[in-house]
Amino acid sequence: MITGVDSKQLQNSTLITGFRTLGEVGYLAVRHLILSTKPRKIGAIVTKYQTDITFLDEYGLATPFDIFFDEGKKIIYILNHLLPIRREWADFSRTIIKWSLSLNVSNMFLIGGLDRRYKTTQASMAWLKNNYSPIELNMPLLEKQQLIIGPLALLIIYSELYKVPASILLPYADRDRPDPAAAAEAVNVISELMGLKIDVNQLLEDAKRIEEEITKQLKQLQDEMYKSQPNRHYM
């Protein structure tokens, strides 16, 4: 659901997104990009089984899946405050890719995380791209046979099938806690590629505070989503 912007303005943009998965890397990186560049919120993704949760974020009222647009840099951001319900993963991912195709998106950057326990190189991250991405990065490719699982995997699968250029950035991260330092690695790469000049010092300096806030928020979300109906905190 897009409001206040003509789809023609979105043509040939770059799309950036990530999910609340390993180390919260995708979420933290995309959110920091948005808070740093202050793009305009232009809508949200509404699903069949829409999650009934909202809250105030730094930019105002947050929905589970907010969409932003930086007109100057021609960047579309999708900020996923929640993971879609699992039975909607395929439809959610396919819808994003088909929408991107309709906009003739020039490239997609999908941000996730790799478990640092299995790190075998000195590099801070790995990456991969589909057969339609023009991007080349001076860092190791994801090791062969290493699995990507979840909505990020579905996005890259559908991007290949629908011939939408896409690349995945995968910083090594701690799997058991939010990892702002890993998110900063992805932000640095995006910043350089897109000419954004984003300062990641706040992510690094406030790592402990961010970790505590995100952990608290995750607990609240999980508590509400998995409570039985009579025990939920309706407001």
PDB file of C-alpha atoms in Angstrom:
ATOM      1  CA  MET A   1       0.000   0.000   0.000  1.00  0.00           C
ATOM      2  CA  ILE A   2       1.760   3.137  -1.280  1.00  0.00           C
ATOM      3  CA  THR A   3       0.506   6.681  -0.616  1.00  0.00           C
ATOM      4  CA  GLY A   4       1.685  10.148  -1.578  1.00  0.00           C
ATOM      5  CA  VAL A   5       4.045   9.079  -4.349  1.00  0.00           C
ATOM      6  CA  ASP A   6       3.549   8.177  -7.998  1.00  0.00           C
ATOM      7  CA  SER A   7       4.962   4.804  -8.981  1.00  0.00           C
ATOM      8  CA  LYS A   8       6.800   6.578 -11.813  1.00  0.00           C
ATOM      9  CA  GLN A   9       8.966   8.288  -9.183  1.00  0.00           C
ATOM     10  CA  LEU A  10      10.027   4.884  -7.875  1.00  0.00           C
ATOM     11  CA  GLN A  11      11.181   3.579 -11.245  1.00  0.00           C
ATOM     12  CA  ASN A  12      14.826   2.433 -11.498  1.00  0.00           C
ATOM     13  CA  SER A  13      15.386   2.771  -7.744  1.00  0.00           C
ATOM     14  CA  THR A  14      17.567   0.574  -5.545  1.00  0.00           C
ATOM     15  CA  LEU A  15      15.640  -1.459  -2.959  1.00  0.00           C
ATOM     16  CA  ILE A  16      17.172  -2.285   0.436  1.00  0.00           C
ATOM     17  CA  THR A  17      15.694  -4.571   3.069  1.00  0.00           C
ATOM     18  CA  GLY A  18      16.517  -7.179   5.716  1.00  0.00           C
ATOM     19  CA  PHE A  19      14.837  -9.194   8.443  1.00  0.00           C
ATOM     20  CA  ARG A  20      14.967  -9.779  12.186  1.00  0.00           C
ATOM     21  CA  THR A  21      16.964 -12.954  11.933  1.00  0.00           C
ATOM     22  CA  LEU A  22      20.501 -13.873  13.018  1.00  0.00           C
ATOM     23  CA  GLY A  23      21.965 -11.077  15.155  1.00  0.00           C
ATOM     24  CA  GLU A  24      19.113  -8.755  14.107  1.00  0.00           C
ATOM     25  CA  VAL A  25      21.634  -7.601  11.487  1.00  0.00           C
ATOM     26  CA  GLY A  26      19.209  -6.946   8.637  1.00  0.00           C
ATOM     27  CA  TYR A  27      16.806  -5.032  10.845  1.00  0.00           C
ATOM     28  CA  LEU A  28      19.446  -2.955  12.635  1.00  0.00           C
ATOM     29  CA  ALA A  29      21.237  -2.058   9.403  1.00  0.00           C
ATOM     30  CA  VAL A  30      18.113  -0.987   7.503  1.00  0.00           C
ATOM     31  CA  ARG A  31      16.756   0.949  10.468  1.00  0.00           C
ATOM     32  CA  HIS A  32      20.067   2.798  10.910  1.00  0.00           C
ATOM     33  CA  LEU A  33      20.120   3.655   7.209  1.00  0.00           C
ATOM     34  CA  ILE A  34      16.612   5.075   7.497  1.00  0.00           C
ATOM     35  CA  LEU A  35      17.235   7.056  10.681  1.00  0.00           C
ATOM     36  CA  SER A  36      20.466   8.458   9.234  1.00  0.00           C
ATOM     37  CA  THR A  37      19.141   9.505   5.819  1.00  0.00           C
ATOM     38  CA  LYS A  38      15.565  10.364   6.863  1.00  0.00           C
ATOM     39  CA  PRO A  39      13.734   9.170   3.753  1.00  0.00           C
ATOM     40  CA  ARG A  40      10.002   9.786   3.438  1.00  0.00           C
ATOM     41  CA  LYS A  41       7.631   7.087   4.609  1.00  0.00           C
ATOM     42  CA  ILE A  42       5.441   6.243   1.627  1.00  0.00           C
ATOM     43  CA  GLY A  43       3.451   3.250   2.793  1.00  0.00           C
ATOM     44  CA  ALA A  44       3.469  -0.222   4.261  1.00  0.00           C
ATOM     45  CA  ILE A  45       3.046  -3.846   3.292  1.00  0.00           C
ATOM     46  CA  VAL A  46      -0.334  -5.239   4.342  1.00  0.00           C
ATOM     47  CA  THR A  47      -0.650  -9.016   4.471  1.00  0.00           C
ATOM     48  CA  LYS A  48      -3.636 -11.351   4.580  1.00  0.00           C
ATOM     49  CA  TYR A  49      -2.842 -12.286   8.166  1.00  0.00           C
ATOM     50  CA  GLN A  50      -1.779  -8.805   9.260  1.00  0.00           C
ATOM     51  CA  THR A  51      -0.141  -8.789  12.699  1.00  0.00           C
ATOM     52  CA  ASP A  52      -2.081  -6.579  15.136  1.00  0.00           C
ATOM     53  CA  ILE A  53       0.921  -4.750  16.624  1.00  0.00           C
ATOM     54  CA  THR A  54       2.005  -1.123  16.270  1.00  0.00           C
ATOM     55  CA  PHE A  55       4.169   1.346  18.202  1.00  0.00           C
ATOM     56  CA  LEU A  56       5.937   4.694  17.928  1.00  0.00           C
ATOM     57  CA  ASP A  57       9.419   4.677  16.412  1.00  0.00           C
ATOM     58  CA  GLU A  58      11.828   7.567  15.858  1.00  0.00           C
ATOM     59  CA  TYR A  59      10.080   8.387  12.584  1.00  0.00           C
ATOM     60  CA  GLY A  60       6.510   8.130  13.918  1.00  0.00           C
ATOM     61  CA  LEU A  61       3.877   5.413  13.879  1.00  0.00           C
ATOM     62  CA  ALA A  62       5.367   2.056  12.929  1.00  0.00           C
ATOM     63  CA  THR A  63       3.570  -0.789  11.206  1.00  0.00           C
ATOM     64  CA  PRO A  64       5.044  -4.293  10.938  1.00  0.00           C
ATOM     65  CA  PHE A  65       6.427  -3.624   7.427  1.00  0.00           C
ATOM     66  CA  ASP A  66       7.084   0.049   6.616  1.00  0.00           C
ATOM     67  CA  ILE A  67       8.182   1.390   3.216  1.00  0.00           C
ATOM     68  CA  PHE A  68      10.353   4.502   2.766  1.00  0.00           C
ATOM     69  CA  PHE A  69      11.678   6.385  -0.252  1.00  0.00           C
ATOM     70  CA  ASP A  70      14.768   8.579  -0.576  1.00  0.00           C
ATOM     71  CA  GLU A  71      13.927  10.569  -3.691  1.00  0.00           C
ATOM     72  CA  GLY A  72      17.367  12.183  -3.979  1.00  0.00           C
ATOM     73  CA  LYS A  73      19.269   8.895  -3.906  1.00  0.00           C
ATOM     74  CA  LYS A  74      16.479   6.842  -5.512  1.00  0.00           C
ATOM     75  CA  ILE A  75      16.439   4.270  -2.704  1.00  0.00           C
ATOM     76  CA  ILE A  76      13.412   2.318  -1.481  1.00  0.00           C
ATOM     77  CA  TYR A  77      13.723   0.858   2.021  1.00  0.00           C
ATOM     78  CA  ILE A  78      11.487  -1.836   3.480  1.00  0.00           C
ATOM     79  CA  LEU A  79      11.819  -1.905   7.273  1.00  0.00           C
ATOM     80  CA  ASN A  80      10.550  -5.198   8.680  1.00  0.00           C
ATOM     81  CA  HIS A  81       9.855  -4.684  12.364  1.00  0.00           C
ATOM     82  CA  LEU A  82       8.558  -8.256  12.490  1.00  0.00           C
ATOM     83  CA  LEU A  83       9.054 -11.443  10.556  1.00  0.00           C
ATOM     84  CA  PRO A  84       6.014 -12.249   8.433  1.00  0.00           C
ATOM     85  CA  ILE A  85       3.937 -15.169   9.654  1.00  0.00           C
ATOM     86  CA  ARG A  86       5.665 -18.268   8.341  1.00  0.00           C
ATOM     87  CA  ARG A  87       2.817 -19.393   6.087  1.00  0.00           C
ATOM     88  CA  GLU A  88       3.074 -16.002   4.366  1.00  0.00           C
ATOM     89  CA  TRP A  89       6.829 -16.056   3.736  1.00  0.00           C
ATOM     90  CA  ALA A  90       6.536 -17.186   0.122  1.00  0.00           C
ATOM     91  CA  ASP A  91       3.731 -14.775  -0.819  1.00  0.00           C
ATOM     92  CA  PHE A  92       5.413 -11.916   1.054  1.00  0.00           C
ATOM     93  CA  SER A  93       8.726 -12.432  -0.736  1.00  0.00           C
ATOM     94  CA  ARG A  94       7.207 -13.044  -4.148  1.00  0.00           C
ATOM     95  CA  THR A  95       5.062  -9.896  -3.839  1.00  0.00           C
ATOM     96  CA  ILE A  96       8.133  -7.765  -3.072  1.00  0.00           C
ATOM     97  CA  ILE A  97       9.981  -9.193  -6.073  1.00  0.00           C
ATOM     98  CA  LYS A  98       7.041  -8.745  -8.453  1.00  0.00           C
ATOM     99  CA  TRP A  99       6.604  -5.167  -7.224  1.00  0.00           C
ATOM    100  CA  SER A 100      10.331  -4.561  -7.740  1.00  0.00           C
ATOM    101  CA  LEU A 101      10.034  -5.963 -11.255  1.00  0.00           C
ATOM    102  CA  SER A 102       7.148  -3.593 -12.018  1.00  0.00           C
ATOM    103  CA  LEU A 103       9.338  -0.680 -10.889  1.00  0.00           C
ATOM    104  CA  ASN A 104      12.310  -1.847 -12.949  1.00  0.00           C
ATOM    105  CA  VAL A 105      14.426  -1.789  -9.775  1.00  0.00           C
ATOM    106  CA  SER A 106      18.084  -1.356 -10.703  1.00  0.00           C
ATOM    107  CA  ASN A 107      19.347  -3.534  -7.853  1.00  0.00           C
ATOM    108  CA  MET A 108      18.271  -4.993  -4.530  1.00  0.00           C
ATOM    109  CA  PHE A 109      20.462  -5.223  -1.449  1.00  0.00           C
ATOM    110  CA  LEU A 110      19.272  -7.870   0.993  1.00  0.00           C
ATOM    111  CA  ILE A 111      20.950  -7.801   4.402  1.00  0.00           C
ATOM    112  CA  GLY A 112      21.276 -10.807   6.695  1.00  0.00           C
ATOM    113  CA  GLY A 113      23.864 -12.373   8.974  1.00  0.00           C
ATOM    114  CA  LEU A 114      26.223 -15.350   9.184  1.00  0.00           C
ATOM    115  CA  ASP A 115      26.980 -17.219  12.396  1.00  0.00           C
ATOM    116  CA  ARG A 116      30.482 -16.065  13.370  1.00  0.00           C
ATOM    117  CA  ARG A 117      31.163 -19.452  14.988  1.00  0.00           C
ATOM    118  CA  TYR A 118      31.615 -20.868  11.493  1.00  0.00           C
ATOM    119  CA  LYS A 119      33.838 -18.092  10.211  1.00  0.00           C
ATOM    120  CA  THR A 120      36.832 -19.485   8.293  1.00  0.00           C
ATOM    121  CA  THR A 121      38.386 -16.280   6.901  1.00  0.00           C
ATOM    122  CA  GLN A 122      39.615 -12.928   8.217  1.00  0.00           C
ATOM    123  CA  ALA A 123      36.871 -11.124   6.295  1.00  0.00           C
ATOM    124  CA  SER A 124      34.095  -9.493   8.316  1.00  0.00           C
ATOM    125  CA  MET A 125      31.384 -10.558   5.895  1.00  0.00           C
ATOM    126  CA  ALA A 126      30.513 -12.619   2.834  1.00  0.00           C
ATOM    127  CA  TRP A 127      28.142 -11.955  -0.003  1.00  0.00           C
ATOM    128  CA  LEU A 128      26.480 -13.421  -3.051  1.00  0.00           C
ATOM    129  CA  LYS A 129      24.428 -12.166  -5.966  1.00  0.00           C
ATOM    130  CA  ASN A 130      22.040 -13.573  -8.501  1.00  0.00           C
ATOM    131  CA  ASN A 131      22.802 -13.813 -12.193  1.00  0.00           C
ATOM    132  CA  TYR A 132      21.310 -10.394 -12.947  1.00  0.00           C
ATOM    133  CA  SER A 133      23.150  -8.186 -10.451  1.00  0.00           C
ATOM    134  CA  PRO A 134      25.871  -5.905 -11.871  1.00  0.00           C
ATOM    135  CA  ILE A 135      27.499  -5.446  -8.461  1.00  0.00           C
ATOM    136  CA  GLU A 136      31.059  -6.613  -7.769  1.00  0.00           C
ATOM    137  CA  LEU A 137      32.444  -6.466  -4.230  1.00  0.00           C
ATOM    138  CA  ASN A 138      35.977  -6.997  -2.977  1.00  0.00           C
ATOM    139  CA  MET A 139      35.049  -9.573  -0.360  1.00  0.00           C
ATOM    140  CA  PRO A 140      34.607 -13.354  -0.216  1.00  0.00           C
ATOM    141  CA  LEU A 141      31.566 -14.967  -1.752  1.00  0.00           C
ATOM    142  CA  LEU A 142      29.408 -17.155   0.457  1.00  0.00           C
ATOM    143  CA  GLU A 143      30.995 -20.586   0.725  1.00  0.00           C
ATOM    144  CA  LYS A 144      29.536 -23.258  -1.516  1.00  0.00           C
ATOM    145  CA  GLN A 145      26.828 -25.394   0.079  1.00  0.00           C
ATOM    146  CA  GLN A 146      26.363 -22.922   2.968  1.00  0.00           C
ATOM    147  CA  LEU A 147      22.625 -22.589   3.459  1.00  0.00           C
ATOM    148  CA  ILE A 148      20.507 -19.450   3.501  1.00  0.00           C
ATOM    149  CA  ILE A 149      17.136 -20.112   5.120  1.00  0.00           C
ATOM    150  CA  GLY A 150      13.951 -18.100   5.547  1.00  0.00           C
ATOM    151  CA  PRO A 151      12.460 -15.041   3.833  1.00  0.00           C
ATOM    152  CA  LEU A 152      15.884 -13.775   2.748  1.00  0.00           C
ATOM    153  CA  ALA A 153      16.398 -17.037   0.864  1.00  0.00           C
ATOM    154  CA  LEU A 154      12.978 -16.688  -0.748  1.00  0.00           C
ATOM    155  CA  LEU A 155      13.745 -13.136  -1.866  1.00  0.00           C
ATOM    156  CA  ILE A 156      16.946 -14.177  -3.632  1.00  0.00           C
ATOM    157  CA  ILE A 157      15.200 -17.239  -5.146  1.00  0.00           C
ATOM    158  CA  TYR A 158      12.341 -15.170  -6.556  1.00  0.00           C
ATOM    159  CA  SER A 159      14.723 -12.435  -7.684  1.00  0.00           C
ATOM    160  CA  GLU A 160      16.503 -15.051  -9.794  1.00  0.00           C
ATOM    161  CA  LEU A 161      13.267 -16.468 -11.186  1.00  0.00           C
ATOM    162  CA  TYR A 162      11.852 -13.040 -12.049  1.00  0.00           C
ATOM    163  CA  LYS A 163      15.222 -11.703 -13.261  1.00  0.00           C
ATOM    164  CA  VAL A 164      15.436  -8.865 -10.737  1.00  0.00           C
ATOM    165  CA  PRO A 165      19.060  -7.856  -9.927  1.00  0.00           C
ATOM    166  CA  ALA A 166      19.791  -8.695  -6.279  1.00  0.00           C
ATOM    167  CA  SER A 167      22.751  -9.094  -3.921  1.00  0.00           C
ATOM    168  CA  ILE A 168      22.897 -10.385  -0.340  1.00  0.00           C
ATOM    169  CA  LEU A 169      25.260  -8.902   2.264  1.00  0.00           C
ATOM    170  CA  LEU A 170      26.044 -11.261   5.139  1.00  0.00           C
ATOM    171  CA  PRO A 171      28.214  -9.870   7.958  1.00  0.00           C
ATOM    172  CA  TYR A 172      29.428 -12.387  10.525  1.00  0.00           C
ATOM    173  CA  ALA A 173      27.392 -11.920  13.700  1.00  0.00           C
ATOM    174  CA  ASP A 174      26.573 -13.374  17.098  1.00  0.00           C
ATOM    175  CA  ARG A 175      23.528 -15.578  16.737  1.00  0.00           C
ATOM    176  CA  ASP A 176      22.337 -15.275  20.354  1.00  0.00           C
ATOM    177  CA  ARG A 177      22.055 -11.493  20.689  1.00  0.00           C
ATOM    178  CA  PRO A 178      21.511  -8.349  18.621  1.00  0.00           C
ATOM    179  CA  ASP A 179      24.830  -7.443  16.970  1.00  0.00           C
ATOM    180  CA  PRO A 180      25.056  -3.711  16.077  1.00  0.00           C
ATOM    181  CA  ALA A 181      28.734  -4.057  15.104  1.00  0.00           C
ATOM    182  CA  ALA A 182      27.827  -6.596  12.416  1.00  0.00           C
ATOM    183  CA  ALA A 183      25.029  -4.314  11.214  1.00  0.00           C
ATOM    184  CA  ALA A 184      27.577  -1.493  10.949  1.00  0.00           C
ATOM    185  CA  GLU A 185      29.603  -3.605   8.494  1.00  0.00           C
ATOM    186  CA  ALA A 186      26.613  -3.834   6.155  1.00  0.00           C
ATOM    187  CA  VAL A 187      25.831  -0.125   6.559  1.00  0.00           C
ATOM    188  CA  ASN A 188      29.413   0.757   5.581  1.00  0.00           C
ATOM    189  CA  VAL A 189      29.163  -1.267   2.370  1.00  0.00           C
ATOM    190  CA  ILE A 190      25.777   0.218   1.430  1.00  0.00           C
ATOM    191  CA  SER A 191      27.015   3.701   2.293  1.00  0.00           C
ATOM    192  CA  GLU A 192      30.009   3.350  -0.012  1.00  0.00           C
ATOM    193  CA  LEU A 193      28.051   1.819  -2.888  1.00  0.00           C
ATOM    194  CA  MET A 194      25.236   4.375  -2.727  1.00  0.00           C
ATOM    195  CA  GLY A 195      27.306   7.446  -1.826  1.00  0.00           C
ATOM    196  CA  LEU A 196      25.489   7.997   1.465  1.00  0.00           C
ATOM    197  CA  LYS A 197      28.378   8.871   3.830  1.00  0.00           C
ATOM    198  CA  ILE A 198      26.619   7.420   6.872  1.00  0.00           C
ATOM    199  CA  ASP A 199      28.284   7.542  10.279  1.00  0.00           C
ATOM    200  CA  VAL A 200      28.127   4.184  12.078  1.00  0.00           C
ATOM    201  CA  ASN A 201      29.789   5.445  15.264  1.00  0.00           C
ATOM    202  CA  GLN A 202      26.448   5.685  17.032  1.00  0.00           C
ATOM    203  CA  LEU A 203      25.718   2.054  16.210  1.00  0.00           C
ATOM    204  CA  LEU A 204      29.102   1.060  17.632  1.00  0.00           C
ATOM    205  CA  GLU A 205      29.180   3.404  20.633  1.00  0.00           C
ATOM    206  CA  ASP A 206      25.609   2.614  21.670  1.00  0.00           C
ATOM    207  CA  ALA A 207      25.911  -1.109  20.994  1.00  0.00           C
ATOM    208  CA  LYS A 208      25.087  -2.115  24.571  1.00  0.00           C
ATOM    209  CA  ARG A 209      22.071   0.206  24.782  1.00  0.00           C
ATOM    210  CA  ILE A 210      20.818  -0.902  21.368  1.00  0.00           C
ATOM    211  CA  GLU A 211      21.256  -4.556  22.320  1.00  0.00           C
ATOM    212  CA  GLU A 212      19.264  -4.045  25.545  1.00  0.00           C
ATOM    213  CA  GLU A 213      16.498  -2.088  23.778  1.00  0.00           C
ATOM    214  CA  ILE A 214      16.147  -4.597  20.954  1.00  0.00           C
ATOM    215  CA  THR A 215      16.190  -7.554  23.358  1.00  0.00           C
ATOM    216  CA  LYS A 216      13.467  -5.915  25.464  1.00  0.00           C
ATOM    217  CA  GLN A 217      11.398  -5.112  22.376  1.00  0.00           C
ATOM    218  CA  LEU A 218      11.739  -8.667  21.061  1.00  0.00           C
ATOM    219  CA  LYS A 219      10.561 -10.080  24.380  1.00  0.00           C
ATOM    220  CA  GLN A 220       7.532  -7.785  24.389  1.00  0.00           C
ATOM    221  CA  LEU A 221       6.668  -8.744  20.814  1.00  0.00           C
ATOM    222  CA  GLN A 222       7.057 -12.450  21.485  1.00  0.00           C
ATOM    223  CA  ASP A 223       5.039 -12.247  24.706  1.00  0.00           C
ATOM    224  CA  GLU A 224       2.154 -10.505  22.934  1.00  0.00           C
ATOM    225  CA  MET A 225       2.181 -12.627  19.790  1.00  0.00           C
ATOM    226  CA  TYR A 226       2.170 -15.953  21.611  1.00  0.00           C
ATOM    227  CA  LYS A 227      -0.229 -15.155  24.424  1.00  0.00           C
ATOM    228  CA  SER A 228      -3.631 -16.747  24.328  1.00  0.00           C
ATOM    229  CA  GLN A 229      -6.343 -14.310  23.243  1.00  0.00           C
ATOM    230  CA  PRO A 230      -7.836 -13.625  26.729  1.00  0.00           C
ATOM    231  CA  ASN A 231      -4.383 -12.782  28.144  1.00  0.00           C
ATOM    232  CA  ARG A 232      -3.255 -10.273  25.523  1.00  0.00           C
ATOM    233  CA  HIS A 233      -2.823  -6.603  26.427  1.00  0.00           C
ATOM    234  CA  TYR A 234      -5.406  -4.972  24.182  1.00  0.00           C
ATOM    235  CA  MET A 235      -5.283  -1.169  24.152  1.00  0.00           C
TER     236      MET A 235
END
